[in-house]
Amino acid sequence: MQHSTPPPQLHQNPRPRGFSLLEITLVIVVIGILAAIAIPRLSRGVTGSADSALTADLAMLRTAIENYTTDHSGAFPSGATIAQQLTSRTDASGNVSASSSSAPYGPYLSTLPVCPVGARSGNSAIATTDAPSVGWIYTPATGVIEPDTTTECDATGKAYNTY
């Protein structure tokens, strides 16, 4: 009588095994390291974009004031009506008018930009003194315009009102 021995069977697990605690820990550590690198970079990007927007908006406002001054024989826009003088047509004396025949100059801006930084961010009003709804402070005697930020600074410590 011959005894037949069954062929040796390879051990096959019908269900795959789960991850070990060491593998899970390593994955969590790697994700933590990536987050620690990425999150500060992303938050600096938002701040940097507001600073860049401020620089661009100030350049646009200063160019509009310069163009107005050139067209009006060296006279700066008035403190009380600068918003209208920059966004509407004006005559040689700076009076705002809807008629292009009586007001051949301007408009220098289609709309006033909003201040992108500081406690007054989101405001586009221009005034000669600080107020809650003011975004920009204008000095009519010199034509200087700056954001309505008194003590606020960018990430490098530079005051916004010195941009």
CSV table of N, CA and C in Angstrom, one decimal:
chain,number,residue,atom,x,y,z
A,1,MET,N,0.8,-1.2,0.0
A,1,MET,CA,0.0,0.0,0.0
A,1,MET,C,0.9,1.2,0.0
A,2,GLN,N,0.5,2.0,-0.9
A,2,GLN,CA,1.2,3.2,-1.0
A,2,GLN,C,0.5,4.3,-0.3
A,3,HIS,N,1.2,4.9,0.5
A,3,HIS,CA,0.6,6.1,1.1
A,3,HIS,C,1.0,7.3,0.3
A,4,SER,N,0.1,8.0,-0.1
A,4,SER,CA,0.4,9.2,-0.8
A,4,SER,C,0.3,10.4,0.2
A,5,THR,N,1.3,11.1,0.1
A,5,THR,CA,1.4,12.3,0.9
A,5,THR,C,0.9,13.5,0.1
A,6,PRO,N,0.1,14.3,0.7
A,6,PRO,CA,-0.4,15.4,0.0
A,6,PRO,C,0.8,16.4,-0.3
A,7,PRO,N,0.7,17.1,-1.4
A,7,PRO,CA,1.8,18.0,-1.8
A,7,PRO,C,1.8,19.1,-0.8
A,8,PRO,N,3.0,19.6,-0.5
A,8,PRO,CA,3.1,20.7,0.4
A,8,PRO,C,2.3,22.0,-0.1
A,9,GLN,N,1.6,22.6,0.8
A,9,GLN,CA,0.8,23.8,0.4
A,9,GLN,C,1.6,25.0,0.8
A,10,LEU,N,1.5,26.0,-0.1
A,10,LEU,CA,2.1,27.3,0.2
A,10,LEU,C,1.1,28.0,1.1
A,11,HIS,N,1.7,28.6,2.1
A,11,HIS,CA,0.9,29.4,3.0
A,11,HIS,C,0.3,30.6,2.3
A,12,GLN,N,-0.9,30.7,2.1
A,12,GLN,CA,-1.6,31.8,1.5
A,12,GLN,C,-2.6,32.3,2.4
A,13,ASN,N,-2.5,33.6,2.8
A,13,ASN,CA,-3.5,34.2,3.7
A,13,ASN,C,-4.6,34.8,2.8
A,14,PRO,N,-5.8,34.4,3.0
A,14,PRO,CA,-6.8,34.9,2.1
A,14,PRO,C,-7.1,36.4,2.4
A,15,ARG,N,-6.8,37.0,3.6
A,15,ARG,CA,-7.0,38.4,3.9
A,15,ARG,C,-5.6,39.0,4.1
A,16,PRO,N,-5.4,40.2,3.4
A,16,PRO,CA,-4.1,40.9,3.7
A,16,PRO,C,-4.1,41.4,5.1
A,17,ARG,N,-2.9,41.4,5.7
A,17,ARG,CA,-2.7,41.9,7.1
A,17,ARG,C,-2.8,43.4,7.1
A,18,GLY,N,-3.1,44.0,8.2
A,18,GLY,CA,-3.2,45.4,8.4
A,18,GLY,C,-1.8,46.0,8.5
A,19,PHE,N,-1.7,47.3,8.6
A,19,PHE,CA,-0.4,48.0,8.8
A,19,PHE,C,0.0,47.9,10.3
A,20,SER,N,1.3,47.8,10.4
A,20,SER,CA,1.8,47.7,11.8
A,20,SER,C,1.8,49.1,12.4
A,21,LEU,N,1.9,49.1,13.7
A,21,LEU,CA,1.9,50.4,14.5
A,21,LEU,C,3.1,51.2,14.1
A,22,LEU,N,4.2,50.6,13.8
A,22,LEU,CA,5.4,51.4,13.3
A,22,LEU,C,5.2,52.1,12.0
A,23,GLU,N,4.5,51.4,11.1
A,23,GLU,CA,4.3,52.0,9.7
A,23,GLU,C,3.3,53.2,9.9
A,24,ILE,N,2.3,53.0,10.7
A,24,ILE,CA,1.3,54.1,10.9
A,24,ILE,C,2.0,55.3,11.5
A,25,THR,N,2.8,55.0,12.5
A,25,THR,CA,3.6,56.1,13.2
A,25,THR,C,4.5,56.9,12.2
A,26,LEU,N,5.2,56.2,11.4
A,26,LEU,CA,6.1,56.8,10.4
A,26,LEU,C,5.3,57.7,9.4
A,27,VAL,N,4.2,57.2,9.0
A,27,VAL,CA,3.4,58.0,8.1
A,27,VAL,C,2.9,59.3,8.8
A,28,ILE,N,2.4,59.2,10.0
A,28,ILE,CA,2.0,60.4,10.7
A,28,ILE,C,3.1,61.4,11.0
A,29,VAL,N,4.3,60.9,11.3
A,29,VAL,CA,5.5,61.8,11.5
A,29,VAL,C,5.8,62.5,10.2
A,30,VAL,N,5.8,61.8,9.1
A,30,VAL,CA,6.1,62.4,7.8
A,30,VAL,C,5.1,63.5,7.4
A,31,ILE,N,3.8,63.2,7.6
A,31,ILE,CA,2.8,64.2,7.4
A,31,ILE,C,2.9,65.4,8.3
A,32,GLY,N,3.3,65.2,9.5
A,32,GLY,CA,3.5,66.3,10.5
A,32,GLY,C,4.7,67.2,10.0
A,33,ILE,N,5.8,66.6,9.6
A,33,ILE,CA,6.9,67.3,9.1
A,33,ILE,C,6.5,68.2,7.9
A,34,LEU,N,5.8,67.6,6.9
A,34,LEU,CA,5.4,68.3,5.8
A,34,LEU,C,4.5,69.5,6.1
A,35,ALA,N,3.6,69.3,7.1
A,35,ALA,CA,2.7,70.4,7.5
A,35,ALA,C,3.4,71.5,8.2
A,36,ALA,N,4.4,71.1,9.0
A,36,ALA,CA,5.2,72.1,9.7
A,36,ALA,C,6.0,73.0,8.7
A,37,ILE,N,6.4,72.5,7.6
A,37,ILE,CA,7.1,73.2,6.6
A,37,ILE,C,6.1,74.1,5.7
A,38,ALA,N,5.0,73.5,5.4
A,38,ALA,CA,4.1,74.2,4.4
A,38,ALA,C,3.2,75.3,5.0
A,39,ILE,N,2.7,75.1,6.2
A,39,ILE,CA,1.7,76.0,6.8
A,39,ILE,C,2.4,77.4,7.0
A,40,PRO,N,3.5,77.5,7.6
A,40,PRO,CA,4.1,78.9,7.7
A,40,PRO,C,4.3,79.6,6.3
A,41,ARG,N,4.7,78.8,5.3
A,41,ARG,CA,5.0,79.4,4.0
A,41,ARG,C,3.7,79.9,3.4
A,42,LEU,N,2.6,79.1,3.6
A,42,LEU,CA,1.3,79.5,3.0
A,42,LEU,C,0.8,80.8,3.7
A,43,SER,N,0.9,80.9,5.0
A,43,SER,CA,0.4,82.1,5.7
A,43,SER,C,1.3,83.3,5.4
A,44,ARG,N,2.6,83.2,5.1
A,44,ARG,CA,3.4,84.3,4.7
A,44,ARG,C,3.0,84.8,3.3
A,45,GLY,N,2.5,83.8,2.5
A,45,GLY,CA,2.0,84.2,1.2
A,45,GLY,C,0.9,85.1,1.2
A,46,VAL,N,-0.1,84.9,2.1
A,46,VAL,CA,-1.2,85.8,2.2
A,46,VAL,C,-0.8,87.2,2.6
A,47,THR,N,0.1,87.3,3.6
A,47,THR,CA,0.5,88.6,4.1
A,47,THR,C,1.3,89.3,3.0
A,48,GLY,N,2.2,88.6,2.3
A,48,GLY,CA,3.0,89.1,1.2
A,48,GLY,C,2.1,89.7,0.1
A,49,SER,N,1.0,89.0,-0.2
A,49,SER,CA,0.1,89.4,-1.3
A,49,SER,C,-0.5,90.8,-0.9
A,50,ALA,N,-0.9,90.9,0.3
A,50,ALA,CA,-1.5,92.2,0.8
A,50,ALA,C,-0.5,93.3,0.7
A,51,ASP,N,0.7,93.0,1.0
A,51,ASP,CA,1.8,94.1,0.9
A,51,ASP,C,2.0,94.4,-0.5
A,52,SER,N,2.0,93.5,-1.4
A,52,SER,CA,2.2,93.7,-2.9
A,52,SER,C,1.0,94.5,-3.4
A,53,ALA,N,-0.2,94.2,-3.0
A,53,ALA,CA,-1.4,94.9,-3.4
A,53,ALA,C,-1.3,96.4,-2.9
A,54,LEU,N,-0.8,96.6,-1.7
A,54,LEU,CA,-0.7,98.0,-1.2
A,54,LEU,C,0.3,98.8,-2.1
A,55,THR,N,1.4,98.2,-2.4
A,55,THR,CA,2.4,98.8,-3.2
A,55,THR,C,1.8,99.2,-4.6
A,56,ALA,N,1.1,98.3,-5.2
A,56,ALA,CA,0.5,98.5,-6.5
A,56,ALA,C,-0.6,99.6,-6.4
A,57,ASP,N,-1.4,99.5,-5.4
A,57,ASP,CA,-2.5,100.5,-5.2
A,57,ASP,C,-1.9,101.9,-5.0
A,58,LEU,N,-0.9,102.0,-4.2
A,58,LEU,CA,-0.3,103.3,-3.9
A,58,LEU,C,0.3,103.9,-5.2
A,59,ALA,N,1.0,103.0,-6.0
A,59,ALA,CA,1.6,103.5,-7.3
A,59,ALA,C,0.5,104.0,-8.2
A,60,MET,N,-0.7,103.3,-8.2
A,60,MET,CA,-1.8,103.8,-9.1
A,60,MET,C,-2.3,105.1,-8.6
A,61,LEU,N,-2.5,105.2,-7.3
A,61,LEU,CA,-3.1,106.5,-6.7
A,61,LEU,C,-2.1,107.6,-6.9
A,62,ARG,N,-0.8,107.4,-6.7
A,62,ARG,CA,0.2,108.4,-6.9
A,62,ARG,C,0.4,108.8,-8.3
A,63,THR,N,0.2,107.9,-9.3
A,63,THR,CA,0.3,108.2,-10.7
A,63,THR,C,-0.9,109.1,-11.1
A,64,ALA,N,-2.1,108.7,-10.5
A,64,ALA,CA,-3.3,109.5,-10.8
A,64,ALA,C,-3.2,110.9,-10.3
A,65,ILE,N,-2.6,111.1,-9.1
A,65,ILE,CA,-2.4,112.4,-8.5
A,65,ILE,C,-1.4,113.2,-9.4
A,66,GLU,N,-0.4,112.5,-9.8
A,66,GLU,CA,0.7,113.2,-10.6
A,66,GLU,C,0.1,113.6,-12.0
A,67,ASN,N,-0.7,112.8,-12.6
A,67,ASN,CA,-1.3,113.1,-13.9
A,67,ASN,C,-2.3,114.3,-13.7
A,68,TYR,N,-3.1,114.3,-12.6
A,68,TYR,CA,-4.0,115.4,-12.3
A,68,TYR,C,-3.1,116.7,-12.2
A,69,THR,N,-2.1,116.6,-11.4
A,69,THR,CA,-1.2,117.8,-11.2
A,69,THR,C,-0.6,118.3,-12.5
A,70,THR,N,-0.2,117.4,-13.3
A,70,THR,CA,0.3,117.8,-14.6
A,70,THR,C,-0.7,118.6,-15.5
A,71,ASP,N,-1.9,118.0,-15.5
A,71,ASP,CA,-3.0,118.6,-16.3
A,71,ASP,C,-3.5,119.9,-15.7
A,72,HIS,N,-3.3,120.1,-14.4
A,72,HIS,CA,-3.9,121.3,-13.8
A,72,HIS,C,-2.8,122.3,-13.3
A,73,SER,N,-1.8,122.4,-14.2
A,73,SER,CA,-0.7,123.4,-14.0
A,73,SER,C,0.0,123.4,-12.6
A,74,GLY,N,0.2,122.1,-12.1
A,74,GLY,CA,0.9,122.0,-10.9
A,74,GLY,C,0.1,122.0,-9.6
A,75,ALA,N,-1.2,122.2,-9.8
A,75,ALA,CA,-2.1,122.2,-8.6
A,75,ALA,C,-2.5,120.8,-8.2
A,76,PHE,N,-2.4,120.5,-6.9
A,76,PHE,CA,-2.8,119.1,-6.4
A,76,PHE,C,-4.3,119.1,-6.3
A,77,PRO,N,-4.9,117.9,-6.3
A,77,PRO,CA,-6.3,117.8,-6.1
A,77,PRO,C,-6.7,118.3,-4.7
A,78,SER,N,-7.9,118.8,-4.5
A,78,SER,CA,-8.2,119.4,-3.2
A,78,SER,C,-8.5,118.2,-2.2
A,79,GLY,N,-8.3,118.5,-0.9
A,79,GLY,CA,-8.6,117.5,0.1
A,79,GLY,C,-10.0,117.1,0.2
A,80,ALA,N,-10.9,118.0,0.0
A,80,ALA,CA,-12.4,117.7,0.1
A,80,ALA,C,-13.0,116.9,-1.0
A,81,THR,N,-12.4,117.1,-2.2
A,81,THR,CA,-13.0,116.5,-3.4
A,81,THR,C,-12.1,115.6,-4.2
A,82,ILE,N,-11.0,115.2,-3.6
A,82,ILE,CA,-10.0,114.4,-4.4
A,82,ILE,C,-10.6,113.2,-5.0
A,83,ALA,N,-11.5,112.5,-4.3
A,83,ALA,CA,-12.1,111.3,-4.9
A,83,ALA,C,-12.9,111.6,-6.2
A,84,GLN,N,-13.7,112.6,-6.2
A,84,GLN,CA,-14.4,113.0,-7.4
A,84,GLN,C,-13.4,113.6,-8.5
A,85,GLN,N,-12.4,114.3,-8.1
A,85,GLN,CA,-11.5,114.8,-9.1
A,85,GLN,C,-10.6,113.7,-9.8
A,86,LEU,N,-10.4,112.6,-9.1
A,86,LEU,CA,-9.6,111.6,-9.7
A,86,LEU,C,-10.5,110.6,-10.5
A,87,THR,N,-11.8,110.5,-10.2
A,87,THR,CA,-12.7,109.5,-10.9
A,87,THR,C,-13.6,110.2,-11.8
A,88,SER,N,-13.6,111.5,-12.0
A,88,SER,CA,-14.5,112.2,-12.9
A,88,SER,C,-13.8,113.1,-13.8
A,89,ARG,N,-14.5,113.7,-14.7
A,89,ARG,CA,-13.9,114.7,-15.6
A,89,ARG,C,-13.8,116.1,-14.9
A,90,THR,N,-12.7,116.8,-15.1
A,90,THR,CA,-12.5,118.1,-14.5
A,90,THR,C,-12.2,119.2,-15.5
A,91,ASP,N,-12.4,120.4,-15.1
A,91,ASP,CA,-12.0,121.5,-16.0
A,91,ASP,C,-10.6,122.0,-15.5
A,92,ALA,N,-10.1,123.0,-16.1
A,92,ALA,CA,-8.7,123.5,-15.8
A,92,ALA,C,-8.6,124.0,-14.3
A,93,SER,N,-9.7,124.4,-13.7
A,93,SER,CA,-9.7,124.8,-12.3
A,93,SER,C,-9.9,123.6,-11.3
A,94,GLY,N,-10.2,122.4,-11.8
A,94,GLY,CA,-10.4,121.3,-10.9
A,94,GLY,C,-11.8,121.0,-10.6
A,95,ASN,N,-12.7,121.8,-11.2
A,95,ASN,CA,-14.2,121.6,-11.0
A,95,ASN,C,-14.6,120.4,-11.7
A,96,VAL,N,-15.4,119.5,-11.0
A,96,VAL,CA,-15.9,118.3,-11.6
A,96,VAL,C,-17.1,118.6,-12.4
A,97,SER,N,-17.2,118.0,-13.6
A,97,SER,CA,-18.3,118.1,-14.5
A,97,SER,C,-18.5,116.9,-15.3
A,98,ALA,N,-19.7,116.6,-15.7
A,98,ALA,CA,-20.0,115.4,-16.6
A,98,ALA,C,-19.8,115.7,-18.0
A,99,SER,N,-19.7,116.9,-18.4
A,99,SER,CA,-19.5,117.3,-19.8
A,99,SER,C,-18.0,117.2,-20.2
A,100,SER,N,-17.7,116.5,-21.3
A,100,SER,CA,-16.3,116.5,-21.8
A,100,SER,C,-15.9,117.8,-22.4
A,101,SER,N,-16.9,118.5,-22.9
A,101,SER,CA,-16.5,119.8,-23.6
A,101,SER,C,-16.1,120.9,-22.6
A,102,SER,N,-16.7,120.9,-21.4
A,102,SER,CA,-16.3,121.9,-20.4
A,102,SER,C,-15.3,121.3,-19.4
A,103,ALA,N,-15.1,120.0,-19.4
A,103,ALA,CA,-14.2,119.4,-18.5
A,103,ALA,C,-13.3,118.4,-19.3
A,104,PRO,N,-12.2,118.8,-19.9
A,104,PRO,CA,-11.5,118.0,-20.8
A,104,PRO,C,-10.5,117.0,-20.1
A,105,TYR,N,-10.3,117.2,-18.8
A,105,TYR,CA,-9.3,116.4,-18.1
A,105,TYR,C,-9.9,115.2,-17.3
A,106,GLY,N,-9.2,114.1,-17.3
A,106,GLY,CA,-9.6,113.0,-16.5
A,106,GLY,C,-10.6,112.1,-17.2
A,107,PRO,N,-11.2,111.2,-16.6
A,107,PRO,CA,-10.9,110.7,-15.2
A,107,PRO,C,-9.6,110.0,-15.2
A,108,TYR,N,-8.9,110.0,-14.0
A,108,TYR,CA,-7.6,109.4,-13.8
A,108,TYR,C,-7.7,108.0,-13.3
A,109,LEU,N,-8.8,107.7,-12.6
A,109,LEU,CA,-9.1,106.3,-12.1
A,109,LEU,C,-10.5,106.0,-12.4
A,110,SER,N,-10.8,104.7,-12.7
A,110,SER,CA,-12.2,104.4,-12.9
A,110,SER,C,-12.9,104.2,-11.5
A,111,THR,N,-12.2,103.7,-10.5
A,111,THR,CA,-12.7,103.6,-9.2
A,111,THR,C,-11.5,103.7,-8.2
A,112,LEU,N,-11.8,104.1,-7.0
A,112,LEU,CA,-10.7,104.1,-6.0
A,112,LEU,C,-10.4,102.7,-5.5
A,113,PRO,N,-9.1,102.4,-5.3
A,113,PRO,CA,-8.8,101.1,-4.8
A,113,PRO,C,-9.1,101.0,-3.3
A,114,VAL,N,-9.4,99.8,-2.8
A,114,VAL,CA,-9.6,99.7,-1.3
A,114,VAL,C,-8.2,99.5,-0.7
A,115,CYS,N,-8.1,99.9,0.5
A,115,CYS,CA,-6.8,99.7,1.3
A,115,CYS,C,-6.8,98.2,1.6
A,116,PRO,N,-5.7,97.5,1.2
A,116,PRO,CA,-5.6,96.1,1.5
A,116,PRO,C,-5.0,95.7,2.8
A,117,VAL,N,-4.6,96.6,3.6
A,117,VAL,CA,-3.9,96.2,4.9
A,117,VAL,C,-4.4,97.0,6.1
A,118,GLY,N,-4.1,96.5,7.2
A,118,GLY,CA,-4.4,97.3,8.5
A,118,GLY,C,-5.8,97.2,8.9
A,119,ALA,N,-6.1,97.9,10.0
A,119,ALA,CA,-7.4,98.0,10.5
A,119,ALA,C,-8.4,98.6,9.6
A,120,ARG,N,-8.0,99.4,8.7
A,120,ARG,CA,-8.9,100.1,7.7
A,120,ARG,C,-9.0,99.4,6.4
A,121,SER,N,-8.5,98.1,6.3
A,121,SER,CA,-8.5,97.4,5.1
A,121,SER,C,-10.0,97.2,4.6
A,122,GLY,N,-10.2,97.4,3.3
A,122,GLY,CA,-11.5,97.3,2.8
A,122,GLY,C,-12.2,98.6,2.5
A,123,ASN,N,-11.6,99.7,3.0
A,123,ASN,CA,-12.1,101.0,2.8
A,123,ASN,C,-11.4,101.7,1.7
A,124,SER,N,-12.2,102.4,0.8
A,124,SER,CA,-11.6,103.1,-0.3
A,124,SER,C,-11.7,104.6,-0.2
A,125,ALA,N,-12.3,105.1,0.8
A,125,ALA,CA,-12.5,106.6,1.0
A,125,ALA,C,-11.1,107.3,1.2
A,126,ILE,N,-11.0,108.5,0.6
A,126,ILE,CA,-9.8,109.3,0.8
A,126,ILE,C,-10.2,110.5,1.6
A,127,ALA,N,-9.4,110.8,2.7
A,127,ALA,CA,-9.7,111.9,3.5
A,127,ALA,C,-8.3,112.5,4.0
A,128,THR,N,-8.4,113.7,4.6
A,128,THR,CA,-7.2,114.4,5.1
A,128,THR,C,-6.9,114.0,6.5
A,129,THR,N,-7.9,113.4,7.2
A,129,THR,CA,-7.7,112.9,8.6
A,129,THR,C,-8.3,111.5,8.8
A,130,ASP,N,-7.8,110.9,9.8
A,130,ASP,CA,-8.2,109.5,10.1
A,130,ASP,C,-9.7,109.4,10.5
A,131,ALA,N,-10.4,108.4,10.0
A,131,ALA,CA,-11.8,108.2,10.4
A,131,ALA,C,-12.0,106.7,10.2
A,132,PRO,N,-13.0,106.1,10.8
A,132,PRO,CA,-13.2,104.6,10.7
A,132,PRO,C,-13.5,104.2,9.2
A,133,SER,N,-14.1,105.0,8.4
A,133,SER,CA,-14.4,104.6,7.0
A,133,SER,C,-13.4,105.0,6.0
A,134,VAL,N,-12.3,105.5,6.5
A,134,VAL,CA,-11.2,106.0,5.6
A,134,VAL,C,-10.2,104.9,5.3
A,135,GLY,N,-9.8,104.8,4.0
A,135,GLY,CA,-8.8,103.8,3.6
A,135,GLY,C,-7.4,104.5,3.3
A,136,TRP,N,-7.5,105.8,2.9
A,136,TRP,CA,-6.3,106.5,2.5
A,136,TRP,C,-6.3,107.9,3.1
A,137,ILE,N,-5.1,108.3,3.5
A,137,ILE,CA,-4.9,109.7,4.0
A,137,ILE,C,-4.2,110.5,3.0
A,138,TYR,N,-4.7,111.7,2.7
A,138,TYR,CA,-4.2,112.5,1.6
A,138,TYR,C,-3.8,113.9,2.2
A,139,THR,N,-2.6,114.4,1.8
A,139,THR,CA,-2.1,115.7,2.2
A,139,THR,C,-2.2,116.6,1.0
A,140,PRO,N,-3.2,117.5,0.9
A,140,PRO,CA,-3.4,118.3,-0.3
A,140,PRO,C,-2.2,119.3,-0.5
A,141,ALA,N,-1.5,119.7,0.5
A,141,ALA,CA,-0.4,120.7,0.3
A,141,ALA,C,0.7,120.1,-0.5
A,142,THR,N,1.0,118.8,-0.3
A,142,THR,CA,2.1,118.1,-0.9
A,142,THR,C,1.7,117.1,-1.9
A,143,GLY,N,0.5,116.7,-2.0
A,143,GLY,CA,0.1,115.6,-2.9
A,143,GLY,C,0.4,114.2,-2.4
A,144,VAL,N,0.8,114.1,-1.1
A,144,VAL,CA,1.2,112.8,-0.6
A,144,VAL,C,0.0,112.0,-0.2
A,145,ILE,N,-0.1,110.7,-0.6
A,145,ILE,CA,-1.2,109.8,-0.2
A,145,ILE,C,-0.5,108.6,0.4
A,146,GLU,N,-1.2,108.1,1.5
A,146,GLU,CA,-0.7,106.9,2.2
A,146,GLU,C,-1.8,106.1,2.8
A,147,PRO,N,-1.6,104.8,3.1
A,147,PRO,CA,-2.7,104.1,3.7
A,147,PRO,C,-3.0,104.6,5.1
A,148,ASP,N,-4.3,104.5,5.5
A,148,ASP,CA,-4.7,105.0,6.8
A,148,ASP,C,-4.3,103.9,7.9
A,149,THR,N,-3.0,103.8,8.1
A,149,THR,CA,-2.5,102.9,9.1
A,149,THR,C,-1.5,103.8,9.9
A,150,THR,N,-1.7,103.8,11.2
A,150,THR,CA,-0.8,104.7,12.0
A,150,THR,C,0.4,103.9,12.6
A,151,THR,N,0.1,102.8,13.2
A,151,THR,CA,1.3,102.1,13.8
A,151,THR,C,1.4,100.7,13.3
A,152,GLU,N,0.6,100.3,12.3
A,152,GLU,CA,0.7,99.0,11.7
A,152,GLU,C,1.9,98.8,10.8
A,153,CYS,N,2.5,97.6,10.9
A,153,CYS,CA,3.7,97.3,10.1
A,153,CYS,C,3.5,96.0,9.3
A,154,ASP,N,4.3,95.8,8.3
A,154,ASP,CA,4.3,94.5,7.6
A,154,ASP,C,5.2,93.5,8.4
A,155,ALA,N,5.3,92.3,7.8
A,155,ALA,CA,6.0,91.2,8.5
A,155,ALA,C,7.5,91.5,8.8
A,156,THR,N,8.1,92.5,8.0
A,156,THR,CA,9.5,92.8,8.2
A,156,THR,C,9.7,94.0,9.2
A,157,GLY,N,8.5,94.6,9.7
A,157,GLY,CA,8.6,95.7,10.6
A,157,GLY,C,8.5,97.0,10.0
A,158,LYS,N,8.4,97.1,8.7
A,158,LYS,CA,8.3,98.4,8.0
A,158,LYS,C,6.8,98.9,8.1
A,159,ALA,N,6.7,100.1,8.6
A,159,ALA,CA,5.4,100.7,8.7
A,159,ALA,C,4.7,100.9,7.4
A,160,TYR,N,3.4,100.5,7.4
A,160,TYR,CA,2.6,100.6,6.1
A,160,TYR,C,2.5,102.1,5.6
A,161,ASN,N,2.5,103.0,6.5
A,161,ASN,CA,2.4,104.4,6.1
A,161,ASN,C,3.7,105.0,5.6
A,162,THR,N,4.7,104.2,5.5
A,162,THR,CA,6.0,104.6,4.9
A,162,THR,C,6.2,104.0,3.5
A,163,TYR,N,5.3,103.2,3.0
A,163,TYR,CA,5.4,102.6,1.7
A,163,TYR,C,5.5,103.6,0.6
